[in-house]
Coordinates of C-alpha atoms in Angstrom, one line a residue:
M1 CA -13.2 -6.4 -1.1
T2 CA -13.2 -9.7 0.8
Y3 CA -11.7 -10.1 4.3
T4 CA -11.4 -13.7 5.2
I5 CA -11.3 -14.6 8.9
K6 CA -9.2 -17.4 10.4
R7 CA -9.3 -20.0 7.6
T8 CA -11.3 -20.9 4.4
F9 CA -12.5 -24.4 3.6
A10 CA -10.0 -27.1 2.4
I11 CA -11.0 -28.2 -1.1
L12 CA -10.7 -32.0 -0.5
F13 CA -11.2 -32.2 3.3
M14 CA -12.6 -35.7 3.5
A15 CA -14.2 -35.5 7.0
I16 CA -16.5 -32.5 6.3
F17 CA -19.8 -34.3 6.9
G18 CA -18.6 -37.7 8.2
S19 CA -17.3 -40.7 6.2
V20 CA -17.5 -40.1 2.4
L21 CA -16.8 -42.4 -0.5
L22 CA -15.5 -41.1 -3.8
Y23 CA -16.3 -42.7 -7.1
N24 CA -14.4 -41.6 -10.2
C25 CA -13.2 -38.6 -8.2
E26 CA -16.8 -37.1 -8.2
P27 CA -18.2 -36.5 -4.7
E28 CA -21.8 -36.9 -3.9
T29 CA -23.2 -33.3 -3.6
D30 CA -25.5 -34.2 -0.6
A31 CA -22.6 -35.8 1.2
L32 CA -19.8 -33.3 0.7
G33 CA -21.5 -30.1 -0.3
E34 CA -19.2 -27.4 1.2
Q35 CA -16.1 -28.3 -0.8
L36 CA -18.0 -26.9 -3.9
F37 CA -18.6 -23.6 -2.1
L38 CA -14.9 -22.7 -1.7
N39 CA -14.2 -19.0 -2.3
D40 CA -17.7 -18.4 -3.6
A41 CA -17.1 -21.0 -6.3
A42 CA -20.3 -23.0 -5.8
Q43 CA -21.7 -24.6 -9.0
G44 CA -25.4 -24.7 -8.4
E45 CA -28.6 -22.7 -8.0
E46 CA -28.6 -20.1 -5.3
I47 CA -31.8 -19.0 -3.5
S48 CA -32.4 -16.3 -1.0
R49 CA -34.8 -16.6 1.9
D50 CA -35.8 -14.5 4.9
V51 CA -34.8 -15.4 8.4
I52 CA -36.2 -14.2 11.7
A53 CA -33.5 -11.9 13.2
Y54 CA -34.0 -10.2 16.5
N55 CA -32.2 -8.4 19.3
I56 CA -31.4 -10.3 22.5
D57 CA -31.3 -8.0 25.6
N58 CA -28.6 -9.2 28.0
N59 CA -29.7 -6.6 30.6
D60 CA -26.3 -4.9 30.2
S61 CA -24.8 -7.6 32.3
I62 CA -22.1 -10.2 31.7
R63 CA -19.9 -12.4 33.7
S64 CA -16.8 -10.3 34.3
D65 CA -14.7 -12.1 36.9
A66 CA -11.1 -13.3 36.5
S67 CA -12.2 -16.4 34.5
A68 CA -14.1 -14.3 32.0
M69 CA -11.2 -11.9 31.4
Y70 CA -9.0 -14.5 29.6
E71 CA -7.4 -13.3 26.3
V72 CA -5.5 -16.5 26.1
Y73 CA -7.0 -19.2 28.3
N74 CA -5.0 -19.9 31.4
S75 CA -2.4 -17.4 30.3
T76 CA -3.2 -13.7 29.9
R77 CA -6.1 -11.5 30.7
K78 CA -7.6 -8.2 29.6
A79 CA -9.6 -5.6 31.6
V80 CA -11.2 -2.3 30.4
L81 CA -11.2 1.2 31.8
G82 CA -12.7 4.4 30.4
A83 CA -16.0 5.9 29.2
F84 CA -17.5 6.4 25.8
T85 CA -20.8 8.1 24.8
E86 CA -22.4 8.0 21.4
S87 CA -25.9 8.5 20.0
Q88 CA -27.0 4.9 19.2
F89 CA -25.7 2.9 22.3
G90 CA -25.6 5.8 24.8
M91 CA -23.0 6.0 27.6
Q92 CA -20.7 3.1 28.6
R93 CA -18.3 3.5 31.5
A94 CA -15.9 0.7 32.6
S95 CA -14.3 0.4 36.0
Y96 CA -12.2 -2.3 37.5
F97 CA -11.9 -4.0 41.0
T98 CA -9.1 -6.1 42.3
Q99 CA -7.8 -7.5 45.5
V100 CA -4.4 -6.9 47.0
R101 CA -2.1 -9.3 48.7
L102 CA 1.2 -9.1 50.5
P103 CA 4.4 -10.7 49.1
S104 CA 4.8 -12.3 52.5
Y105 CA 2.8 -12.1 55.7
S106 CA 3.7 -10.7 59.2
P107 CA 6.1 -8.3 57.3
D108 CA 9.0 -6.6 59.0
F109 CA 9.4 -3.0 57.9
G110 CA 12.4 -2.4 60.3
A111 CA 12.9 0.3 62.8
N112 CA 11.0 3.5 62.7
P113 CA 9.5 2.9 59.2
V114 CA 7.9 5.9 57.4
V115 CA 6.2 5.7 54.0
D116 CA 7.5 8.2 51.5
S117 CA 5.2 7.5 48.6
V118 CA 3.1 4.8 47.0
V119 CA 2.3 4.4 43.3
L120 CA -0.1 2.2 41.3
V121 CA 1.2 1.4 37.8
V122 CA -1.3 0.4 35.2
K123 CA 0.0 -0.9 31.8
P124 CA -2.5 -0.3 29.0
T125 CA -2.0 -1.8 25.6
Y126 CA -0.2 0.8 23.5
A127 CA 1.2 1.4 20.1
T128 CA 4.9 0.4 20.3
D129 CA 5.7 1.9 16.9
S130 CA 4.6 5.4 17.9
L131 CA 7.3 6.7 20.2
T132 CA 8.0 10.2 21.3
T133 CA 11.1 10.9 23.4
T134 CA 11.7 14.0 25.6
T135 CA 14.9 14.7 27.5
N136 CA 15.5 17.1 30.4
E137 CA 19.2 17.7 30.8
D138 CA 18.7 20.0 33.8
Y139 CA 16.6 17.7 36.0
I140 CA 17.1 17.6 39.7
Y141 CA 16.5 14.3 41.3
P142 CA 14.5 15.1 44.5
D143 CA 16.0 12.5 46.8
G144 CA 19.3 14.3 47.7
N145 CA 18.8 17.1 45.1
V146 CA 21.1 15.3 42.6
A147 CA 21.8 16.9 39.2
A148 CA 20.5 14.4 36.6
K149 CA 19.2 13.8 33.2
K150 CA 15.6 12.6 32.8
V151 CA 14.5 10.8 29.6
V152 CA 10.8 10.0 29.0
N153 CA 9.6 7.7 26.3
T154 CA 5.9 8.2 25.5
Y155 CA 3.5 6.0 23.6
P156 CA -0.2 6.4 22.7
V157 CA -2.7 3.9 24.2
Y158 CA -4.9 1.9 21.9
K159 CA -8.3 3.4 22.2
Y160 CA -11.9 2.6 21.2
G161 CA -13.9 5.7 21.0
K162 CA -13.3 9.4 20.2
A163 CA -9.9 10.7 19.1
K164 CA -11.1 14.2 19.9
I165 CA -13.9 16.1 21.6
N166 CA -14.4 19.7 20.5
G167 CA -11.0 19.6 18.9
A168 CA -9.2 18.4 22.0
V169 CA -7.9 14.9 22.9
P170 CA -10.1 13.5 25.7
Q171 CA -8.6 13.3 29.1
F172 CA -9.7 11.2 32.0
T173 CA -9.3 11.6 35.8
I174 CA -8.4 8.1 36.9
K175 CA -9.4 7.5 40.5
V176 CA -8.2 4.8 42.9
N177 CA -10.5 3.9 45.8
E178 CA -10.3 1.4 48.6
V179 CA -13.0 -1.3 48.3
G180 CA -15.4 -1.6 51.2
D181 CA -16.9 -5.0 50.2
F182 CA -15.3 -8.4 50.2
L183 CA -14.7 -9.4 46.6
N184 CA -14.7 -13.2 47.2
G185 CA -12.1 -15.5 45.6
Q186 CA -10.5 -15.5 42.2
N187 CA -12.6 -18.5 41.0
D188 CA -15.9 -17.1 42.2
I189 CA -18.4 -15.8 39.6
A190 CA -19.0 -12.1 39.4
Y191 CA -21.1 -10.0 37.1
S192 CA -20.4 -6.6 35.5
N193 CA -23.5 -4.8 36.9
T194 CA -22.8 -5.7 40.6
I195 CA -22.2 -2.7 42.7
Y196 CA -19.3 -2.8 45.3
D197 CA -18.8 -0.1 47.9
A198 CA -15.6 1.9 47.5
P199 CA -16.0 5.0 49.6
L200 CA -12.4 6.1 50.3
E201 CA -10.3 7.7 47.5
L202 CA -6.6 6.8 47.7
G203 CA -5.3 8.8 44.8
S204 CA -6.0 10.1 41.3
K205 CA -4.2 11.0 38.1
L206 CA -5.1 13.1 35.0
F207 CA -4.6 10.7 32.1
N208 CA -4.0 12.2 28.6
G209 CA -4.2 8.9 26.6
N210 CA -0.5 8.2 26.7
V211 CA 1.8 6.0 28.7
N212 CA 5.5 6.4 29.3
S213 CA 8.7 4.9 30.7
V214 CA 11.2 7.1 32.6
T215 CA 14.9 6.8 33.0
I216 CA 16.9 9.1 35.3
T217 CA 20.7 9.1 35.4
K218 CA 23.3 11.1 37.4
D219 CA 25.1 13.9 35.6
S220 CA 28.3 13.1 37.4
D221 CA 28.9 9.5 36.4
A222 CA 25.8 8.6 34.3
S223 CA 24.8 5.9 36.9
S224 CA 21.1 5.1 37.2
L225 CA 19.1 6.9 39.8
Y226 CA 15.7 5.6 38.6
T227 CA 14.3 3.4 35.9
S228 CA 10.6 2.7 35.7
S229 CA 9.8 -1.0 35.7
A230 CA 7.5 -0.8 32.7
V231 CA 5.7 1.4 30.3
G232 CA 2.5 2.6 32.0
V233 CA 0.6 5.3 33.8
R234 CA 1.7 5.9 37.4
I235 CA -1.0 7.0 39.8
P236 CA 0.2 8.4 43.1
L237 CA -1.6 7.0 46.2
S238 CA -1.9 8.3 49.8
A239 CA 1.3 7.7 51.7
S240 CA -0.5 8.3 55.0
F241 CA -3.2 5.7 54.2
F242 CA -0.5 3.0 53.7
Q243 CA 1.4 4.1 56.8
T244 CA -1.7 3.6 58.9
K245 CA -3.2 0.6 57.0
I246 CA -0.1 -1.4 56.4
V247 CA 3.2 -0.3 58.1
D248 CA 1.7 0.5 61.5
K249 CA -0.2 -2.7 61.5
A250 CA 2.7 -5.0 60.5
S251 CA 2.5 -7.1 63.6
S252 CA -1.3 -7.4 63.8
S253 CA -3.4 -10.5 63.0
D254 CA -4.8 -8.6 59.9
L255 CA -1.4 -9.0 58.2
K256 CA -0.7 -12.5 59.5
D257 CA -2.1 -14.5 56.5
A258 CA -3.8 -14.0 53.1
S259 CA -7.3 -15.0 54.4
N260 CA -7.2 -12.3 57.1
F261 CA -5.6 -9.7 54.8
I262 CA -8.1 -9.7 51.9
R263 CA -10.9 -9.2 54.5
Y264 CA -9.0 -6.4 56.1
F265 CA -7.7 -4.6 53.0
K266 CA -10.4 -5.7 50.7
G267 CA -9.0 -4.3 47.5
I268 CA -8.9 -1.3 45.2
K269 CA -11.2 0.2 42.5
L270 CA -10.0 1.9 39.4
S271 CA -12.5 4.2 37.7
V272 CA -12.8 7.4 35.6
V273 CA -14.8 10.5 36.5
E274 CA -15.7 11.5 33.0
S275 CA -18.5 10.0 30.9
D276 CA -17.1 10.4 27.3
G277 CA -13.9 9.7 25.5
Y278 CA -12.8 6.2 24.9
L279 CA -12.2 2.7 26.3
F280 CA -8.8 1.2 26.7
Q281 CA -7.6 -2.2 27.7
F282 CA -4.9 -3.4 30.1
N283 CA -3.7 -6.7 31.6
P284 CA -4.9 -6.9 35.2
D285 CA -2.2 -9.4 36.1
D286 CA 0.5 -6.8 35.2
I287 CA -0.7 -4.0 37.6
E288 CA 2.0 -3.0 40.1
M289 CA 1.5 -1.3 43.5
I290 CA 4.8 -0.1 44.9
M291 CA 5.4 1.4 48.3
Y292 CA 8.6 3.4 49.0
Y293 CA 9.5 3.8 52.7
K294 CA 12.6 4.6 54.8
N295 CA 13.7 2.9 58.1
D296 CA 16.6 3.1 60.4
K297 CA 19.7 1.1 59.4
T298 CA 22.6 1.0 61.9
E299 CA 26.0 -0.2 60.8
N300 CA 29.3 0.4 62.6
G301 CA 27.6 2.8 65.0
T302 CA 26.2 4.9 62.1
T303 CA 22.4 5.1 61.5
T304 CA 21.1 5.9 58.1
R305 CA 17.6 5.9 56.5
P306 CA 17.9 4.4 53.1
Q307 CA 14.8 4.0 50.9
T308 CA 13.3 0.6 50.5
T309 CA 10.9 -0.7 47.8
Y310 CA 8.0 -2.9 48.8
K311 CA 5.8 -4.4 46.0
F312 CA 2.3 -5.7 46.8
T313 CA 1.1 -8.8 44.9
M314 CA -1.5 -7.7 42.3
G315 CA -1.5 -10.7 40.0
S316 CA -3.4 -13.9 39.2
A317 CA -4.1 -15.0 42.8
N318 CA -6.5 -12.1 43.3
A319 CA -10.1 -11.6 42.3
H320 CA -10.4 -9.4 39.2
I321 CA -13.8 -7.9 38.3
G322 CA -14.9 -5.6 35.5
H323 CA -17.8 -3.2 36.4
Y324 CA -19.7 -1.6 33.5
E325 CA -22.3 1.2 33.7
Y326 CA -24.7 2.2 31.0
N327 CA -26.9 5.2 30.3
R328 CA -29.3 4.1 27.5
S329 CA -32.1 6.0 25.8
T330 CA -35.7 4.8 26.1
Q331 CA -35.6 4.3 22.3
F332 CA -32.6 1.9 22.6
D333 CA -34.2 0.0 25.5
N334 CA -37.4 -0.5 23.4
S335 CA -35.4 -1.6 20.4
V336 CA -33.5 -4.4 22.0
I337 CA -36.5 -6.2 23.6
G338 CA -36.6 -8.4 20.6
D339 CA -39.4 -9.5 18.3
K340 CA -39.0 -13.3 18.0
I341 CA -42.1 -13.6 15.7
N342 CA -41.5 -11.0 13.0
G343 CA -37.9 -10.1 13.7
D344 CA -36.4 -6.6 14.3
A345 CA -35.7 -4.0 11.6
R346 CA -32.4 -3.0 13.1
L347 CA -30.1 -5.3 15.1
F348 CA -28.0 -3.9 17.8
T349 CA -25.0 -5.8 19.1
Q350 CA -22.3 -4.7 21.6
G351 CA -19.7 -6.3 23.7
M352 CA -19.3 -6.1 27.5
G353 CA -22.8 -7.2 28.3
G354 CA -24.6 -5.3 25.6
P355 CA -27.2 -6.9 23.2
S356 CA -26.7 -9.9 21.0
I357 CA -28.3 -11.0 17.7
G358 CA -30.6 -14.1 17.5
I359 CA -31.3 -15.7 14.1
K360 CA -34.0 -18.3 13.6
I361 CA -34.7 -20.1 10.3
P362 CA -38.5 -20.3 9.8
A363 CA -40.2 -23.6 9.6
A364 CA -41.6 -22.7 6.1
T365 CA -38.1 -22.3 4.7
I366 CA -37.0 -25.6 6.2
N367 CA -40.0 -27.4 4.7
E368 CA -39.4 -25.8 1.3
L369 CA -35.8 -26.9 1.3
K370 CA -36.9 -30.4 2.4
Q371 CA -39.2 -30.5 -0.6
F372 CA -36.3 -29.5 -2.9
Y373 CA -34.2 -32.3 -1.5
Q374 CA -36.8 -35.1 -1.3
N375 CA -38.8 -34.3 -4.5
N376 CA -36.3 -32.6 -6.8
K377 CA -33.1 -34.3 -5.5
K378 CA -31.5 -30.9 -4.8
A379 CA -28.9 -31.2 -2.0
I380 CA -27.5 -28.3 -0.1
I381 CA -23.9 -27.6 -1.1
G382 CA -23.5 -24.2 0.6
A383 CA -25.4 -22.1 3.1
R384 CA -24.7 -18.8 4.8
I385 CA -26.4 -16.0 6.6
R386 CA -25.6 -12.6 5.1
I387 CA -25.9 -9.5 7.2
Y388 CA -25.2 -5.8 6.3
T389 CA -24.2 -3.0 8.6
D390 CA -26.7 -0.2 8.8
P391 CA -25.2 2.7 6.7
S392 CA -27.1 5.2 8.7
W393 CA -25.4 4.1 11.9
N394 CA -24.8 7.5 13.4
I395 CA -21.0 7.7 13.8
N396 CA -19.1 10.9 13.2
Y397 CA -16.0 9.3 11.6
A398 CA -13.9 12.4 12.2
N399 CA -14.2 11.8 15.9
Y400 CA -13.6 8.1 15.9
N401 CA -10.5 6.0 15.3
N402 CA -11.5 4.3 12.1
K403 CA -9.7 1.1 13.1
Y404 CA -12.7 0.4 15.4
T405 CA -15.5 1.6 13.2
K406 CA -16.6 -1.8 11.8
P407 CA -16.2 -5.0 13.8
I408 CA -14.1 -7.9 12.4
D409 CA -14.5 -10.3 15.4
F410 CA -17.6 -12.4 15.9
T411 CA -18.7 -15.5 17.7
I412 CA -21.6 -17.6 16.5
V413 CA -23.1 -20.5 18.5
Q414 CA -26.1 -22.8 18.2
K415 CA -28.9 -22.6 20.8
D416 CA -31.4 -25.4 21.3
V417 CA -33.6 -26.9 24.1
D418 CA -32.9 -30.3 25.6
S419 CA -35.4 -33.0 26.6
N420 CA -35.8 -31.3 30.0
G421 CA -36.8 -28.0 28.4
K422 CA -33.5 -26.4 29.3
E423 CA -31.7 -24.1 26.8
T424 CA -28.4 -25.5 25.5
T425 CA -25.5 -23.8 23.8
A426 CA -22.9 -25.3 21.5
F427 CA -20.5 -24.5 18.7
T428 CA -22.2 -24.6 15.3
T429 CA -22.1 -27.9 13.7
D430 CA -19.9 -26.4 11.0
L431 CA -17.4 -25.2 13.5
L432 CA -17.4 -28.6 15.4
N433 CA -16.8 -30.5 12.2
L434 CA -14.6 -28.2 10.2
S435 CA -12.4 -26.2 12.6
G436 CA -9.5 -28.6 12.1
S437 CA -9.6 -28.0 8.3
I438 CA -6.8 -25.9 7.1
N439 CA -9.0 -23.4 5.3
F440 CA -12.2 -23.3 7.4
S441 CA -13.8 -19.9 8.0
P442 CA -16.9 -19.5 10.2
Y443 CA -17.5 -16.2 8.6
K444 CA -16.2 -13.8 6.0
I445 CA -16.1 -10.0 5.8
Y446 CA -16.8 -8.0 2.7
D447 CA -16.4 -4.3 1.9
I448 CA -14.9 -3.5 5.3
D449 CA -13.7 -0.2 3.9
K450 CA -17.1 0.7 2.5
N451 CA -20.5 1.7 3.9
P452 CA -22.2 -0.7 4.2
A453 CA -19.9 -3.6 5.0
Y454 CA -21.4 -7.1 5.0
Y455 CA -20.7 -10.5 6.6
D456 CA -21.4 -14.1 5.6
F457 CA -21.7 -16.7 8.4
T458 CA -21.3 -20.3 7.3
I459 CA -24.1 -22.7 8.4
T460 CA -23.9 -25.3 5.6
K461 CA -23.5 -28.4 7.8
S462 CA -26.0 -27.0 10.4
L463 CA -28.6 -26.5 7.7
K464 CA -27.9 -29.8 6.0
D465 CA -28.5 -31.7 9.2
I466 CA -31.9 -30.1 9.6
V467 CA -33.0 -30.4 6.0
E468 CA -31.4 -33.7 4.9
T469 CA -31.1 -35.8 8.1
G470 CA -34.2 -34.6 10.0
V471 CA -32.5 -32.8 13.0
D472 CA -35.2 -31.0 14.9
N473 CA -35.4 -27.2 14.2
T474 CA -38.2 -26.4 16.6
N475 CA -36.2 -24.6 19.2
K476 CA -32.9 -24.1 17.3
Y477 CA -31.5 -20.7 16.6
F478 CA -28.1 -19.0 16.1
K479 CA -26.6 -16.4 18.4
I480 CA -24.1 -13.9 17.2
D481 CA -21.9 -11.6 19.3
L482 CA -19.1 -9.1 18.7
A483 CA -16.3 -11.1 20.3
S484 CA -13.7 -13.8 19.5
F485 CA -13.5 -17.3 20.9
I486 CA -10.6 -17.7 23.3
N487 CA -7.7 -20.0 22.3
T488 CA -5.7 -22.0 24.7
T489 CA -1.9 -21.7 24.7
S490 CA -1.7 -24.6 22.3
G491 CA -3.9 -22.7 19.8
T492 CA -7.1 -24.7 20.1
Y493 CA -10.5 -23.2 21.1
A494 CA -11.0 -23.4 24.9
G495 CA -14.7 -24.0 24.4
Y496 CA -17.9 -22.2 23.3
K497 CA -18.2 -20.6 26.8
Y498 CA -14.9 -18.8 26.5
S499 CA -14.8 -15.6 24.5
N500 CA -13.5 -12.1 24.9
R501 CA -17.0 -10.6 25.1
A502 CA -16.5 -9.5 28.7
F503 CA -13.9 -7.0 27.5
S504 CA -14.8 -6.4 23.8
A505 CA -15.5 -2.8 23.2
D506 CA -17.0 -3.3 19.8
R507 CA -20.6 -2.3 18.9
A508 CA -22.5 -2.1 15.6
V509 CA -26.0 -1.7 14.1
F510 CA -27.1 -4.1 11.3
I511 CA -30.0 -4.4 9.0
G512 CA -32.5 -6.9 10.2
N513 CA -36.0 -7.8 9.0
D514 CA -36.7 -4.6 7.2
P515 CA -38.8 -5.5 4.2
S516 CA -38.2 -2.1 2.5
N517 CA -34.4 -2.5 2.6
K518 CA -32.6 -4.4 -0.2
N519 CA -29.9 -5.2 2.3
K520 CA -32.1 -7.0 4.9
I521 CA -30.6 -10.0 6.5
Q522 CA -30.9 -13.2 4.3
L523 CA -30.3 -16.9 4.3
L524 CA -28.4 -17.8 1.0
V525 CA -28.6 -21.4 0.0
V526 CA -26.8 -23.0 -2.9
H527 CA -28.1 -26.5 -3.9
S528 CA -27.5 -28.8 -6.8
K529 CA -29.0 -32.0 -8.1
K530 CA -27.5 -35.3 -6.8

């Protein structure tokens, strides 16, 4: 089965390798090349050659600040929470830090204000088509002991990890702590392995993997008593903390402006206590923190104490930082060091700061292809790197959500060294030249429902440049990650630096340079005489 990602090549795309002249409707094979390789329809000789494939150890660290969390550039973000343990990659736990701001400064909470309650609402991504509704006709609304009806709509959160542990759905204790360190600004760089102090717990909630919305109406006239603002998980926070920290300090200089406030109340941390279960995503800009308080209201000589809602600002103006912890085995640490001379037998790749894959085309292969081109007039009309998943990758499929078993999202970039000896990064030449083509695909997926699956990464133009135009290959290599490039709101790529790797939960093991394995990673080249 073939799974084609994004687009496949346009048959007569005239700008594939620059300006091309057609004579009698027959293109030059060394000039066009890839149009003959559409949908595996290349008409020529195919050869298979080894590449040097190795693990790249990223030290379990990645840039994870607000700018790295973009799902759609300059529009929406994603953050991760949870924990997941499995035998190959060990334990991975994701926490989240954010600042808090006031909707306006030097706030006036009125006369004799007293905080009733505070809730933090987190809105994970959930399955909208899996709804369960429960109704309590005999509910008593606590504020005034009002007879009411309570309706709860429940949805399962999208999860990466284990559906069950020992037959039970995993549950997490989500904790909210006050941050003790200044988190800097929204545009400042932060990394996922940075440790921030967060000593004081403000609240917690047992999370069963579901989110809900709540509606409460009066029995007497069906008028609304309460409607939750969104589907999410509501975490109760300490009312006394906010009474002391916010309400009682309303007139202080700490609450006078944003600069003072984010150094006074430095932010909150969300984390989970447990070390196994699953990872789930949420939009950090959609978090709500709501304080409910009462104060004296006097009208016509009568004093009442109505409840008032106060929403803190939790959105894009704040710093947002993902924090990721790992507990790896010694065997794993040794495996990802990376043998750049002989390659590695198994290739480990993982999002959120885990390892990447490096692929180098050996000089001997380049020289051989140059001889084919120069002496035998054989031009490259198609080239791809084929990589298979390791069928022995130790996953207990009964405990995993199969939707996340094999990855379908990848990024591939070209690495090189400039004249000053500094490493450079860029889109592959194929992606730069062909991404505007209607049917271009940087990679294809095959047998995704089988074990193993395999993937073909298109490098036709990149290889042609080296073999046929003399582009230097000395320091050039390809880097593959389990992620997607981020689009702008207009649908174009934001740039090679922008991907969702900072919050991609995917991981996989592939067959690398294992000479005993028929599915070892290979360079497949199709060439034909001019």
